[in-house]
Amino acid sequence: MNFTQTFQQAEKRRSGSQFNEAIVLYLKAKGLCGRDKAAELSCLLALGDCYRMVGAYDKAKKSYEHAHKIAVAVSDKGLAADSLVGLSLTLRGMGRHKQALRIFANGQRIYEITKDKEGLAFLLWAMAGAYRIKGDLKKAMETFKQALTIFTALKDKSGIGYCFCGLGGASRVLGKIDDSYEYYSKANKTFGKLKDTFGIAYSYCGLANATRMKGNFKGSLKYFKKATQYYKKIGDKVSFAYTLWGEGTALKMMGDLKGAKKDFLTAQGLFKETKDERGLSYCELSLGELEFLKGRRVTAMPLLKKALKRAKDFAFGVEIKHAHRLINALKSGKGFPFNLP
């Protein structure tokens, strides 16, 4: 196959959420580019997106950085902005929201200058997620709604679905559980019609966590199981890790400490592999809590303090509060177990 045929095959795999298969084809296509910088740039951006979707953040970062150099060299402002957004999303996924927000700001200026509404909507959605990781939930909600307004005007159903997911997650952390469930339900219906495998998995995980926060732990496990089935098809290690953490929390609340620990340790391994600092903080909190529930207060405290230090180091606003809450509960011996959002 020539470059065009190979690239088209890769795009087909990618649209079907077959990201690992797409990566193989994009790499092959990249090898067929020759001196065609436009073709190489398309391959690098696509590779960055696919690597990011499966949690290969180091490779995604290198692809976006390489793409940005080429875009600047050929004076393509639009693709330069696209590469910056991809890089920011990668850093956001690693918990480095400060760096991500700075780079997002540069991308936003370019999209506003070029009047790229579609690019701006996607950037606002991505930026809102960074605000959520920072712990600025009010700003996250506002920015998700700004993105939703633009996606709605553009009649971009996929963008609308992802905004619903973002609003669902932020609402859950704010304690608005009914709103969270409603947003994720809308997202699930939207992605079902679009046959978007990743979106379906994402919304099922959201529905699972909203159901868990309602106190229906058994019901949440059914949703977690559905999310897991879809994430395994995709090969997305990061999202699967968060699904395992949520499932482990539900099992913990049901008294299945052995099952919970298995999920937390598996999630922790995936977070270490993908270098997701926020995910690691969550696992340390949960494993520390399990130690206390097993009567091991001495081993519980170091884990909670480690989680607090990590949360402070990376300025995870919500996780810092969770850590203080658990440490204070451990000191008093009251309040366990916690159903963290």
Coordinates of C-alpha atoms in Angstrom, one line a residue, residues 38-253:
A38 CA 2.4 17.9 5.4
A39 CA 2.0 14.1 5.4
E40 CA 4.5 13.6 8.2
L41 CA 2.7 16.3 10.2
S42 CA -0.6 14.5 9.8
C43 CA 0.9 11.2 10.9
L44 CA 2.6 12.8 14.0
L45 CA -0.6 14.5 15.2
A46 CA -2.6 11.2 14.6
L47 CA 0.1 9.2 16.5
G48 CA 0.0 11.7 19.4
D49 CA -3.8 11.3 19.6
C50 CA -3.7 7.5 19.5
Y51 CA -0.8 7.2 22.0
R52 CA -2.6 9.5 24.4
M53 CA -5.9 7.5 24.1
V54 CA -4.1 4.3 25.2
G55 CA -2.1 6.0 28.0
A56 CA 1.3 6.0 26.3
Y57 CA 1.9 9.6 27.4
D58 CA 5.7 9.7 26.8
K59 CA 5.3 8.7 23.2
A60 CA 2.3 11.1 22.8
K61 CA 4.4 14.0 24.2
K62 CA 7.2 13.3 21.7
S63 CA 4.8 13.1 18.8
Y64 CA 3.1 16.3 19.6
E65 CA 6.4 18.2 20.2
H66 CA 7.8 16.9 16.9
A67 CA 4.5 17.9 15.1
H68 CA 4.7 21.4 16.7
K69 CA 8.2 22.0 15.3
I70 CA 7.1 21.0 11.8
A71 CA 3.9 23.1 12.0
V72 CA 5.9 26.2 13.1
A73 CA 8.6 25.5 10.4
V74 CA 5.9 25.4 7.6
S75 CA 4.0 28.3 9.2
D76 CA 0.7 26.4 9.7
K77 CA -0.8 28.2 12.7
G78 CA -3.9 25.9 12.8
L79 CA -1.9 22.7 13.1
A80 CA 0.6 24.4 15.5
A81 CA -2.4 25.1 17.8
D82 CA -3.6 21.5 17.3
S83 CA -0.3 20.1 18.4
L84 CA -0.2 22.4 21.5
V85 CA -3.7 21.2 22.5
G86 CA -2.6 17.6 22.1
L87 CA 0.5 18.3 24.2
S88 CA -1.6 20.0 26.8
L89 CA -4.0 17.1 27.0
T90 CA -1.0 14.7 27.5
L91 CA 0.4 16.8 30.3
R92 CA -3.1 17.0 31.8
G93 CA -3.4 13.3 31.7
M94 CA -0.1 13.0 33.6
G95 CA -1.5 15.4 36.3
R96 CA 0.6 18.3 35.2
H97 CA -2.3 20.8 35.0
K98 CA -0.2 23.9 35.6
Q99 CA 1.9 23.3 32.4
A100 CA -1.2 22.2 30.5
L101 CA -3.1 25.4 31.3
R102 CA -0.2 27.6 30.2
I103 CA 0.1 25.8 26.9
F104 CA -3.7 25.8 26.4
A105 CA -3.6 29.6 26.7
N106 CA -1.2 29.8 23.7
G107 CA -3.4 27.5 21.7
Q108 CA -6.5 29.5 22.5
R109 CA -4.9 32.7 21.2
I110 CA -4.2 31.0 17.9
Y111 CA -7.7 29.6 17.5
E112 CA -9.2 33.0 18.3
I113 CA -6.9 34.7 15.8
T114 CA -7.7 32.2 13.1
K115 CA -11.4 32.1 14.1
D116 CA -11.4 28.3 14.3
K117 CA -14.6 27.7 16.2
E118 CA -14.3 23.9 16.2
G119 CA -10.7 24.1 17.5
L120 CA -11.7 26.6 20.2
A121 CA -14.6 24.4 21.3
F122 CA -12.3 21.4 21.7
L123 CA -9.7 23.4 23.5
L124 CA -12.3 24.8 26.0
W125 CA -13.4 21.2 26.7
A126 CA -9.8 20.1 27.2
M127 CA -9.1 23.2 29.4
A128 CA -12.1 22.6 31.5
G129 CA -10.7 19.1 32.4
A130 CA -7.5 20.7 33.5
Y131 CA -9.4 23.1 35.8
R132 CA -11.1 20.1 37.3
I133 CA -7.8 18.4 38.0
K134 CA -6.6 21.6 39.5
G135 CA -9.6 21.6 41.8
D136 CA -11.2 24.7 40.4
L137 CA -14.6 23.1 39.9
K138 CA -16.6 26.3 39.4
K139 CA -14.2 27.3 36.5
A140 CA -14.4 23.8 35.1
M141 CA -18.2 23.8 35.0
E142 CA -18.2 27.3 33.3
T143 CA -15.7 26.2 30.7
F144 CA -17.4 22.9 29.9
K145 CA -20.6 24.9 29.4
Q146 CA -18.8 27.4 27.1
A147 CA -17.5 24.5 25.0
L148 CA -21.0 22.9 25.0
T149 CA -22.5 26.1 23.6
I150 CA -20.1 26.2 20.7
F151 CA -20.4 22.4 20.0
T152 CA -24.2 22.8 20.0
A153 CA -24.0 25.7 17.5
L154 CA -21.7 23.6 15.3
K155 CA -24.1 20.6 15.7
D156 CA -21.1 18.5 16.7
K157 CA -22.7 15.6 18.5
S158 CA -19.5 14.0 19.6
G159 CA -18.3 17.2 21.1
I160 CA -21.6 17.6 22.9
G161 CA -21.3 14.1 24.3
Y162 CA -17.8 14.7 25.7
C163 CA -19.0 18.0 27.3
F164 CA -21.8 16.0 29.0
C165 CA -19.2 13.6 30.4
G166 CA -17.1 16.5 31.6
L167 CA -20.0 18.2 33.3
G168 CA -21.0 14.8 34.8
G169 CA -17.6 14.4 36.4
A170 CA -17.4 17.9 37.8
S171 CA -20.9 17.8 39.1
R172 CA -20.1 14.5 40.9
V173 CA -17.2 16.1 42.7
L174 CA -19.3 19.1 43.6
G175 CA -21.8 16.7 45.3
K176 CA -24.5 17.2 42.6
I177 CA -25.0 13.5 42.1
D178 CA -28.4 13.6 40.4
D179 CA -27.0 16.1 37.9
S180 CA -24.0 13.9 37.3
Y181 CA -26.1 10.9 36.6
E182 CA -28.3 12.9 34.2
Y183 CA -25.3 14.3 32.3
Y184 CA -23.7 10.9 31.9
S185 CA -27.0 9.4 30.8
K186 CA -27.3 12.0 28.0
A187 CA -23.7 11.3 27.0
N188 CA -24.3 7.5 26.9
K189 CA -27.3 8.0 24.6
T190 CA -25.4 10.3 22.4
F191 CA -22.4 8.0 22.1
G192 CA -24.6 5.0 21.6
K193 CA -26.2 6.6 18.5
L194 CA -22.7 7.6 17.2
K195 CA -21.3 4.1 18.0
D196 CA -18.4 5.8 19.7
T197 CA -16.7 3.0 21.6
F198 CA -14.5 5.2 23.8
G199 CA -17.4 7.6 24.5
I200 CA -19.7 4.7 25.5
A201 CA -17.0 3.3 27.9
Y202 CA -16.4 6.8 29.3
S203 CA -20.1 7.4 30.0
Y204 CA -20.6 4.0 31.5
C205 CA -17.8 4.6 33.9
G206 CA -19.4 8.0 34.8
L207 CA -22.8 6.3 35.3
A208 CA -21.0 3.7 37.5
N209 CA -19.4 6.4 39.7
A210 CA -22.7 8.4 40.0
T211 CA -24.6 5.3 41.0
R212 CA -21.8 4.5 43.5
M213 CA -22.2 8.0 45.0
K214 CA -25.9 7.4 45.3
G215 CA -25.1 4.5 47.6
N216 CA -26.2 1.8 45.1
F217 CA -22.9 0.0 45.2
K218 CA -24.2 -3.3 43.7
G219 CA -25.8 -1.3 40.9
S220 CA -22.6 0.5 40.2
L221 CA -20.7 -2.7 39.6
K222 CA -22.9 -3.5 36.6
Y223 CA -21.9 -0.2 35.0
F224 CA -18.2 -0.7 35.9
K225 CA -18.4 -4.1 34.2
K226 CA -19.8 -2.6 31.0
A227 CA -17.1 0.2 31.0
T228 CA -14.4 -2.4 31.5
Q229 CA -15.6 -4.5 28.5
Y230 CA -15.4 -1.5 26.3
Y231 CA -12.0 -0.2 27.6
K232 CA -10.4 -3.6 27.1
K233 CA -11.5 -3.5 23.5
I234 CA -9.8 -0.1 23.1
G235 CA -6.7 -0.9 25.2
D236 CA -7.0 2.4 27.2
K237 CA -4.9 1.8 30.3
V238 CA -5.6 5.2 31.9
S239 CA -9.4 5.2 31.8
F240 CA -9.4 1.5 32.7
A241 CA -7.3 2.3 35.8
Y242 CA -9.8 4.9 36.9
T243 CA -12.6 2.4 36.3
L244 CA -10.7 -0.1 38.5
W245 CA -10.3 2.5 41.2
G246 CA -14.1 3.3 41.2
E247 CA -15.0 -0.4 41.2
G248 CA -12.5 -1.0 44.1
T249 CA -14.2 1.8 46.0
A250 CA -17.6 0.2 45.5
L251 CA -16.3 -3.1 46.7
K252 CA -14.7 -1.4 49.8
M253 CA -18.0 0.1 50.7

